[in-house]
Amino acid sequence: MNIFLLLFFIIWLGGWWINVRISNSQNVQLPRFIVPSLFGIVVLLMWELAVIGLQINPILLPAPSAIALKFSRSLDILWIDFVQTLVKGALSGYILGCSAAFLTAIAIDKFNFLKRGLLPLGNFISALPIVGMAPIFVMWFGFDWQSKCAIVVVMVYFPMLVNSVQGLELVDPSRQDLMRTYSASYTQTLIKLRLPSAMPFIFNGLKICSTLALIGAIVAEFFGSPIKGMGFRISSEVGRFALDMVWAEIFVAAVAGCLFYGLIALTEKRITFWHPSQQN
Amino acid sequence: MISVSNVNLTFETNDGPVNALRDVSLEVNEGDFVSFIGPSGCGKTTLLRVIAALETPTEGKVTVNNMIPDDARKAREYGYVFQAAGLYPWRTVSGNIKLPLEIMGYSASEKEDRTRKVIDLVELNGFEKKFPWQLSGGMQQRASIARALAFDANILLMDEPFGALDEIVRDRLNGELLNLWGRTGKTICFVTHSIPEAVFLSTKIVVMSPRPGRITDIIESPLPNNRDLDIRDSQEFIKIAQRVREGLKAGQTEDVF
Ligand SMILES: Nc1ncnc2c1ncn2[C@@H]1O[C@H](COP(=O)(O)OP(=O)(O)O)[C@@H](O)[C@H]1O
Ligand SMILES: [Mg+2]
């Protein structure tokens, strides 16, 4: 048994013990932040020690320190890839797709007959496999980010549509009747009642779609891209067995995804503060 | 003021037609406080919704302030207080009271004035900035009544507004409602399934029975308009309550055959 593996077990048990202590303590505020960060640190340490101790081939699993080193040395490339894939591809497609779906939902809500046509169509589009659509979109919109944006639009459109339509449909009937007793117009009812009460559903859609957009933009690059972008980098670095760079890209994607999701969740908390799910 | 003649209303449901109102006729005069009492399912809510043009009768004629109900609704002739307070949770108390005023296009200063006035009226001072879910059930109902009073409708339709409240709070709100009625001179239609509440509040009590929903008795109350809770121990009060109880019983026995 070598020293690294011994350390591995010591840190494992130590981290375990500390987390149990904190979880059982009476202080309620503290554990919320400490437990997950401690857990993260322990996992990283164990990963590092296991890789060194078991002499794992860096192609299979590079050590966190190696990934960190690669990350700090490739900031310029990572930034270019980030802008190309997440800002130009994912974010533009996300905004475009979600707004289009939201406007469609309002149209469906106003003209109910559209529902029978548009919902199945949306369903059909979302059922198209991304691996089949991506090469076609590359042919239509070119190698650059525009084709990635299009893929993301297709991926987020339906989930956003379904959530928005549902939110607009599930308005409390007596609140709706109240608007009728005021003889409120369609627009007044929409703005003052239906949109506010649909917000929890709309944010649910926005959160689901944020994850889809991230995945869509990266995977779409596997099917043709200029020589930049996270998906391109991942597939080309895997080919060169430079797994530390792949992990660095994954790290960027994970952090960006969490931050974006967090931003939406925070906005949601501010806008739907009144909803029971936001009150604890 | 409100006139209902020979109204029938049948709901077509999946289990067949439901006769919610059969041959209902009724006159409500200006300044009346009319209570509708009966077991649940006897069509009280439906009748109130017909008057409010939220439901259309299958047969019969209804006028509200000499208009067909839908015109009266468009002319904003009535305020409606729903069974569940139905406040919008994303608006504060004063925001909820301003809602009808916004929709009806009142000026900013008018909105402030009226909101302050009705908040005084229902005694919610100090709670203007609270959200509905921060208030007790009784306070929510007061806010909901204030919202219905904020604009100039001279009819107030109330569907079991105090049904979910405990008896102590209900007694207090009943007193306050009578007081408010005296001061504003509104015509009030009030749905309840409590006999003391109906007798205590009303100038006219409409007793209803289910299957089919119909009126079994209309009682003109001899009690004076100015009353306090002690009146419930008076001989007259007890006599009216008895008559209401008999009306309710009559509706039940017919059911057997
Ligand atoms: N929208 C509706 N569709 C079908 N049936 C209804 C509807 N509204 C009420 N009813 C039926 O009509 C009857 C009277 O209901 P309601 O007026 O709510 O009674 P109450 O308010 O006196 O309890 C009940 O049998 C109820 O099930
Ligand atoms: Mg009812």
XYZ file of C-alpha atoms and ligand atoms in Angstrom:
565
model
C 0.000 0.000 0.000
C 1.629 3.225 -1.015
C 1.589 6.503 0.825
C -0.769 8.240 -1.637
C -3.452 5.645 -1.231
C -3.087 5.848 2.528
C -3.571 9.613 2.302
C -6.523 8.957 0.010
C -8.318 6.982 2.696
C -7.343 9.387 5.452
C -8.802 12.336 3.546
C -11.890 10.369 2.641
C -12.624 9.440 6.236
C -11.601 12.883 7.487
C -13.901 14.669 5.046
C -16.692 12.291 5.901
C -16.253 12.881 9.611
C -16.207 16.680 9.257
C -19.315 16.697 7.070
C -21.213 14.497 9.505
C -20.201 16.801 12.344
C -21.394 19.869 10.435
C -24.641 18.261 9.326
C -25.488 17.297 12.889
C -24.565 20.683 14.330
C -27.326 23.080 15.417
C -26.107 25.921 13.224
C -28.438 25.966 10.206
C -26.831 28.737 8.155
C -23.296 27.321 8.116
C -23.720 23.870 6.510
C -25.523 25.234 3.440
C -22.286 26.644 2.059
C -19.645 24.638 3.869
C -20.847 21.114 3.162
C -20.865 21.312 -0.649
C -17.538 23.169 -0.868
C -15.910 20.779 1.562
C -17.286 17.888 -0.431
C -15.832 19.373 -3.618
C -12.414 19.843 -2.078
C -12.358 16.313 -0.677
C -13.346 14.828 -4.031
C -10.606 16.804 -5.820
C -7.978 15.718 -3.277
C -9.054 12.088 -3.518
C -9.014 12.272 -7.305
C -5.501 13.727 -7.281
C -4.191 11.120 -4.831
C -5.881 8.229 -6.598
C -4.414 9.236 -9.963
C -0.895 9.516 -8.512
C -1.199 6.551 -6.178
C -2.612 4.136 -8.722
C -0.491 5.641 -11.526
C -3.499 6.054 -13.737
C -2.717 6.756 -17.378
C -3.381 10.518 -17.944
C -5.231 9.611 -21.154
C -7.819 7.822 -19.056
C -7.956 10.350 -16.267
C -5.616 13.309 -15.826
C -5.018 14.614 -12.304
C -6.872 17.805 -11.307
C -3.535 19.579 -10.973
C -2.677 18.693 -14.585
C -6.047 19.992 -15.734
C -5.584 23.192 -13.733
C -2.147 23.680 -15.269
C -3.491 23.166 -18.769
C -6.393 25.498 -17.985
C -4.137 28.342 -16.836
C -1.857 27.946 -19.858
C -4.698 27.889 -22.407
C -6.815 30.800 -21.203
C -6.717 32.505 -24.611
C -7.907 29.432 -26.507
C -10.547 28.627 -23.886
C -11.845 32.171 -24.129
C -12.063 32.028 -27.938
C -13.879 28.701 -27.713
C -16.190 30.018 -25.004
C -17.187 33.049 -27.090
C -17.609 30.963 -30.240
C -19.721 28.196 -28.725
C -21.496 29.539 -25.689
C -21.988 33.220 -26.512
C -22.423 33.127 -30.288
C -23.946 29.658 -30.652
C -25.768 28.779 -27.439
C -26.821 32.173 -26.088
C -28.062 33.561 -29.422
C -29.987 30.373 -30.150
C -31.365 30.320 -26.608
C -32.646 33.875 -26.797
C -34.021 33.431 -30.302
C -35.650 30.051 -29.619
C -37.143 30.974 -26.251
C -38.588 34.274 -27.485
C -40.022 32.617 -30.589
C -41.613 29.915 -28.409
C -42.993 32.499 -25.984
C -44.564 34.531 -28.801
C -45.997 31.343 -30.306
C -47.494 30.485 -26.921
C -49.226 33.864 -26.785
C -50.536 33.361 -30.319
C -51.798 29.879 -29.391
C -53.446 31.316 -26.305
C -55.196 34.013 -28.332
C -56.206 31.842 -31.293
C -57.008 28.480 -29.817
C -57.270 26.717 -33.191
C -53.496 27.197 -33.612
C -52.966 24.786 -30.769
C -54.020 21.789 -32.788
C -51.597 22.710 -35.556
C -48.627 24.191 -33.768
C -48.238 21.925 -30.755
C -47.921 18.701 -32.797
C -45.561 20.502 -35.174
C -43.427 21.623 -32.236
C -43.533 18.097 -30.893
C -42.397 16.761 -34.261
C -39.525 19.241 -34.528
C -38.282 18.396 -31.058
C -38.360 14.701 -31.896
C -35.875 15.218 -34.754
C -32.544 13.724 -33.712
C -29.861 16.336 -33.237
C -27.229 14.093 -34.850
C -29.274 14.047 -38.032
C -30.178 17.719 -38.024
C -26.716 19.070 -37.278
C -25.051 18.118 -40.602
C -28.072 19.395 -42.511
C -28.018 22.697 -40.670
C -24.300 22.990 -41.388
C -25.133 22.687 -45.094
C -27.884 25.275 -44.821
C -26.301 27.861 -42.526
C -22.554 27.255 -42.981
C -19.809 26.030 -40.678
C -19.793 29.005 -38.370
C -21.925 29.689 -35.302
C -25.113 30.342 -37.267
C -25.750 26.636 -37.796
C -25.161 26.005 -34.061
C -27.595 28.765 -33.221
C -30.168 27.082 -35.481
C -29.678 23.729 -33.735
C -30.158 25.362 -30.356
C -33.321 27.111 -31.579
C -34.759 23.755 -32.633
C -33.811 22.147 -29.328
C -35.224 24.809 -26.990
C -38.326 25.761 -28.968
C -40.638 22.943 -27.925
C -39.911 22.694 -24.188
C -40.295 26.459 -23.909
C -43.513 26.391 -25.936
C -45.105 23.648 -23.862
C -44.245 25.335 -20.582
C -45.501 28.752 -21.671
C -48.750 27.373 -23.103
C -49.361 25.416 -19.924
C -48.668 28.449 -17.754
C -51.110 30.582 -19.716
C -53.739 27.839 -19.596
C -53.597 27.114 -15.884
C -54.820 30.496 -14.694
C -57.102 30.230 -11.682
C -60.701 30.449 -13.001
C -61.982 32.732 -10.248
C -59.122 35.173 -10.873
C -60.118 35.097 -14.514
C -63.781 35.674 -13.607
C -62.704 38.664 -11.551
C -61.219 40.239 -14.683
C -64.491 39.558 -16.474
C -66.476 41.342 -13.776
C -64.277 44.399 -14.401
C -64.995 43.900 -18.094
C -61.241 43.989 -18.708
C -59.920 43.754 -22.277
C -57.932 40.792 -23.578
C -54.665 42.721 -23.344
C -55.369 43.944 -19.809
C -56.140 40.405 -18.676
C -53.005 39.111 -20.369
C -50.699 41.680 -18.820
C -52.222 41.988 -15.380
C -53.252 38.378 -14.749
C -52.160 35.704 -17.183
C -48.523 36.592 -17.741
C -47.757 37.101 -14.040
C -49.447 33.848 -13.108
C -47.657 31.988 -15.946
C -44.227 33.154 -14.755
C -43.374 30.067 -12.664
C -43.968 27.900 -15.755
C -42.070 30.255 -18.042
C -39.053 30.192 -15.756
C -39.267 26.438 -15.559
C -39.012 26.379 -19.360
C -36.113 28.841 -19.322
C -34.197 26.681 -16.862
C -34.716 23.451 -18.792
C -33.722 25.188 -22.026
C -30.518 26.642 -20.595
C -29.127 23.124 -20.179
C -30.355 22.031 -23.605
C -28.764 25.062 -25.287
C -25.394 24.285 -23.743
C -25.462 20.649 -24.832
C -26.828 21.478 -28.290
C -24.214 24.093 -29.118
C -21.289 21.863 -28.092
C -22.517 18.654 -29.708
C -23.483 20.450 -32.943
C -19.821 21.340 -33.506
C -18.931 17.655 -33.803
C -20.635 17.747 -37.200
C -18.674 20.552 -38.770
C -17.282 23.806 -37.456
C -14.504 26.348 -38.051
C -11.258 25.562 -36.185
C -12.513 26.992 -32.924
C -15.297 26.244 -30.466
C -15.662 23.954 -27.475
C -17.116 21.021 -29.365
C -14.467 21.274 -32.065
C -11.698 21.463 -29.439
C -13.032 18.496 -27.507
C -13.230 16.266 -30.572
C -9.833 17.326 -31.949
C -7.991 17.111 -28.596
C -9.455 13.681 -27.933
C -7.926 12.666 -31.276
C -4.531 13.873 -30.037
C -4.950 12.156 -26.651
C -4.671 15.561 -24.943
C -7.319 14.757 -22.380
C -6.232 17.513 -20.024
C -7.495 20.061 -22.583
C -10.761 18.156 -22.962
C -11.247 18.290 -19.213
C -10.428 22.000 -19.180
C -13.180 22.595 -21.761
C -15.591 20.478 -19.749
C -14.733 22.562 -16.718
C -15.504 25.781 -18.611
C -18.813 24.357 -19.842
C -19.803 23.225 -16.352
C -18.969 26.547 -14.705
C -20.663 28.586 -17.456
C -23.741 26.321 -17.304
C -24.024 26.618 -13.525
C -23.588 30.390 -13.579
C -26.203 30.841 -16.297
C -28.651 28.542 -14.540
C -28.010 30.371 -11.285
C -28.688 33.706 -12.955
C -32.046 32.477 -14.234
C -32.940 30.965 -10.868
C -32.076 34.240 -9.161
C -34.236 36.247 -11.576
C -37.002 33.728 -11.010
C -36.788 34.209 -7.273
C -37.161 37.953 -7.700
C -40.068 37.786 -10.133
C -42.068 34.861 -8.718
C -41.370 35.682 -5.067
C -45.103 35.248 -4.448
C -45.255 31.609 -5.579
C -45.422 28.977 -2.809
C -42.374 27.217 -4.287
C -40.272 30.317 -3.558
C -41.336 30.640 0.066
C -39.688 28.501 2.680
C -82.703 47.187 -9.236
C -82.263 43.429 -9.834
C -85.111 41.449 -11.288
C -85.005 37.716 -11.949
C -88.048 36.104 -13.536
C -88.655 32.435 -14.286
C -84.987 31.608 -14.714
C -83.977 28.068 -15.555
C -80.390 26.983 -15.912
C -79.229 23.536 -16.901
C -75.560 22.572 -17.079
C -74.745 19.935 -19.649
C -72.193 17.672 -17.968
C -70.640 14.349 -18.868
C -73.002 12.660 -16.410
C -76.006 14.228 -18.103
C -77.796 17.539 -17.531
C -77.750 19.187 -14.083
C -80.733 21.392 -13.298
C -78.938 24.060 -11.258
C -81.814 26.578 -11.222
C -85.494 25.873 -11.788
C -88.113 28.576 -12.177
C -86.336 31.131 -10.017
C -88.015 34.533 -9.626
C -86.873 37.326 -7.373
C -86.932 41.104 -6.967
C -84.137 42.991 -5.242
C -84.806 46.665 -4.477
C -82.309 49.457 -4.158
C -80.578 49.402 -0.763
C -81.684 45.836 0.049
C -79.447 43.397 1.840
C -80.495 40.044 0.387
C -79.121 36.733 1.666
C -79.287 33.480 -0.269
C -79.260 30.498 2.043
C -79.437 26.776 1.368
C -77.375 23.585 1.465
C -74.463 23.318 -0.907
C -75.408 22.456 -4.470
C -78.696 24.370 -4.369
C -77.588 26.896 -6.959
C -76.664 29.908 -4.793
C -73.390 30.519 -6.593
C -75.013 29.884 -9.949
C -77.746 32.439 -9.249
C -75.188 35.040 -8.223
C -73.146 34.290 -11.349
C -76.252 34.665 -13.513
C -76.830 38.131 -12.040
C -73.145 38.929 -12.698
C -73.359 37.687 -16.313
C -70.722 35.050 -15.593
C -73.328 32.406 -16.440
C -76.154 32.585 -18.990
C -79.574 31.203 -18.035
C -81.100 28.573 -20.303
C -84.504 30.271 -19.975
C -85.973 33.322 -18.286
C -85.241 36.993 -17.988
C -82.822 38.882 -15.743
C -82.292 42.626 -15.517
C -79.727 44.483 -13.437
C -80.273 48.237 -13.116
C -82.714 47.897 -16.030
C -80.066 46.358 -18.293
C -79.453 42.822 -19.397
C -76.744 41.391 -17.090
C -74.004 41.461 -19.720
C -74.544 45.179 -20.331
C -74.570 45.771 -16.586
C -71.269 43.923 -16.356
C -69.777 46.057 -19.113
C -71.105 49.179 -17.404
C -69.369 47.983 -14.198
C -72.581 48.150 -12.213
C -71.536 45.598 -9.598
C -68.555 44.487 -7.525
C -68.104 40.749 -6.959
C -66.490 39.157 -3.908
C -65.528 35.554 -4.599
C -65.715 32.676 -2.161
C -61.929 32.330 -2.082
C -60.622 35.858 -1.633
C -58.959 35.602 -5.040
C -56.388 38.290 -4.366
C -53.478 38.349 -6.797
C -50.482 37.129 -4.786
C -47.956 39.194 -6.771
C -49.699 42.423 -5.742
C -49.739 44.040 -2.331
C -53.033 44.793 -0.595
C -53.152 48.282 -2.057
C -51.986 46.932 -5.411
C -54.913 44.527 -5.392
C -57.355 47.307 -4.529
C -55.922 49.423 -7.361
C -56.380 46.596 -9.886
C -59.970 47.477 -10.899
C -59.064 51.173 -10.845
C -56.162 50.545 -13.253
C -58.385 48.558 -15.565
C -61.102 51.184 -15.508
C -58.596 53.934 -16.241
C -58.780 56.080 -13.123
C -56.136 58.810 -12.776
C -53.176 58.278 -10.458
C -54.429 60.682 -7.791
C -57.935 59.231 -7.960
C -56.465 55.745 -7.501
C -54.600 56.862 -4.374
C -57.656 58.620 -2.923
C -60.018 55.744 -3.461
C -57.563 53.158 -2.198
C -57.043 55.131 0.997
C -60.785 55.550 1.447
C -61.694 51.873 1.133
C -58.733 50.801 3.247
C -60.155 53.007 5.970
C -63.594 51.565 5.356
C -62.500 47.951 5.892
C -59.987 48.918 8.594
C -56.860 47.572 6.942
C -54.704 50.586 7.766
C -51.069 49.622 8.160
C -51.400 46.550 5.935
C -51.319 48.349 2.580
C -47.861 47.090 1.668
C -48.390 43.522 2.830
C -48.857 40.707 0.339
C -52.048 38.596 0.560
C -50.163 35.516 1.729
C -48.864 37.506 4.678
C -52.415 38.167 5.919
C -54.933 36.104 7.899
C -58.018 34.768 6.115
C -60.209 37.472 7.639
C -57.906 40.241 6.481
C -57.736 38.740 2.998
C -61.525 38.864 2.803
C -61.528 42.475 3.945
C -59.032 43.332 1.227
C -61.193 41.517 -1.272
C -64.254 43.500 -0.135
C -62.257 46.730 -0.339
C -61.298 45.829 -3.893
C -64.981 45.405 -4.815
C -65.847 48.742 -3.168
C -63.056 50.761 -4.762
C -65.018 51.669 -7.876
C -68.493 53.135 -8.056
C -70.681 50.066 -8.411
C -73.860 50.369 -6.370
C -74.383 46.606 -6.236
C -72.190 44.255 -4.234
C -72.408 40.508 -4.977
C -70.779 38.354 -2.299
C -70.406 34.579 -2.526
C -69.886 33.092 0.951
C -67.208 35.658 1.703
C -66.859 34.555 5.333
C -67.486 30.834 4.782
C -63.916 29.787 5.541
C -63.522 31.924 8.660
C -63.985 30.958 12.293
C -67.090 32.145 14.098
C -65.453 34.893 16.145
C -63.877 36.569 13.125
C -67.065 36.033 11.175
C -69.175 37.787 13.836
C -66.883 40.785 13.758
C -66.844 40.979 9.970
C -70.641 40.635 9.901
C -70.928 43.643 12.185
C -68.495 45.580 10.032
C -70.303 44.617 6.849
C -73.639 45.857 8.221
C -71.958 49.059 9.246
C -70.458 49.454 5.782
C -73.805 48.758 4.151
C -75.417 51.452 6.312
C -72.763 54.003 5.390
C -72.524 53.290 1.657
C -76.171 52.497 0.916
C -75.162 49.767 -1.515
C -77.439 46.963 -2.584
C -75.924 43.699 -1.366
C -76.582 40.113 -2.483
C -74.937 37.777 -0.029
C -74.594 33.998 -0.237
C -74.243 32.024 2.969
C -75.101 28.676 4.508
C -75.294 29.979 8.048
C -78.784 30.705 9.373
C -77.723 33.256 12.056
C -75.569 35.065 9.540
C -78.413 35.299 7.042
C -80.955 36.488 9.614
C -78.559 38.922 11.247
C -77.505 40.641 8.027
C -80.500 40.673 5.760
C -83.545 42.737 4.966
C -84.641 39.856 2.752
C -83.778 36.155 3.066
C -84.059 33.854 0.076
C -84.252 30.184 1.125
C -83.168 27.683 -1.517
C -83.228 23.892 -2.000
C -81.198 21.541 -4.173
C -82.002 19.083 -6.982
C -83.291 21.027 -8.759
C -82.023 24.328 -7.351
C -85.068 26.437 -6.519
C -86.418 29.048 -4.129
C -88.613 27.609 -1.341
C -89.254 30.793 0.653
C -88.569 34.524 0.548
C -88.690 36.213 3.941
C -88.915 39.986 4.383
C -87.160 40.685 7.664
C -89.009 42.871 10.194
C -85.729 43.638 12.010
C -84.664 47.292 12.021
C -81.818 48.279 9.668
C -79.721 49.378 12.606
C -78.798 46.224 14.514
C -76.045 44.899 16.677
C -75.074 41.353 17.604
C -77.380 41.377 20.682
C -80.388 41.310 18.396
C -79.691 37.610 17.931
C -81.240 36.920 21.334
C -84.465 38.767 20.522
C -87.797 37.035 20.007
C -88.154 38.317 16.446
C -84.733 37.074 15.452
C -85.471 33.584 16.747
C -88.811 33.528 14.937
C -87.215 34.400 11.582
C -84.488 31.839 12.139
C -87.178 29.212 12.759
C -88.937 30.110 9.546
C -85.660 29.810 7.627
C -85.038 26.418 9.204
C -88.510 25.250 8.205
C -87.943 26.446 4.644
C -84.735 24.456 4.499
C -86.448 21.392 5.942
C -89.319 21.612 3.457
C -86.778 21.499 0.652
C -85.280 18.345 2.128
C -88.467 16.326 2.605
C -89.579 16.924 -0.958
C -86.338 15.296 -1.894
C -87.428 11.929 -0.540
C -90.271 11.456 -2.985
N -69.877 25.000 -14.421
C -70.670 23.981 -14.028
N -70.791 22.867 -14.787
C -71.588 21.854 -14.395
N -72.272 21.825 -13.266
C -72.205 22.894 -12.448
C -71.381 24.022 -12.788
N -71.496 24.933 -11.794
C -72.338 24.405 -10.896
N -72.769 23.180 -11.280
C -73.736 22.326 -10.554
O -74.887 23.094 -10.299
C -75.366 22.855 -9.003
C -75.428 24.147 -8.213
O -74.112 24.566 -7.939
P -73.772 25.890 -7.137
O -74.500 27.029 -7.728
O -72.300 26.011 -7.088
O -74.348 25.546 -5.705
P -74.059 26.270 -4.315
O -73.287 27.519 -4.567
O -75.409 26.532 -3.746
O -73.322 25.285 -3.477
C -74.474 21.803 -8.396
O -75.092 20.552 -8.544
C -73.216 21.904 -9.198
O -72.585 20.651 -9.267
Mg -71.343 28.093 -3.845
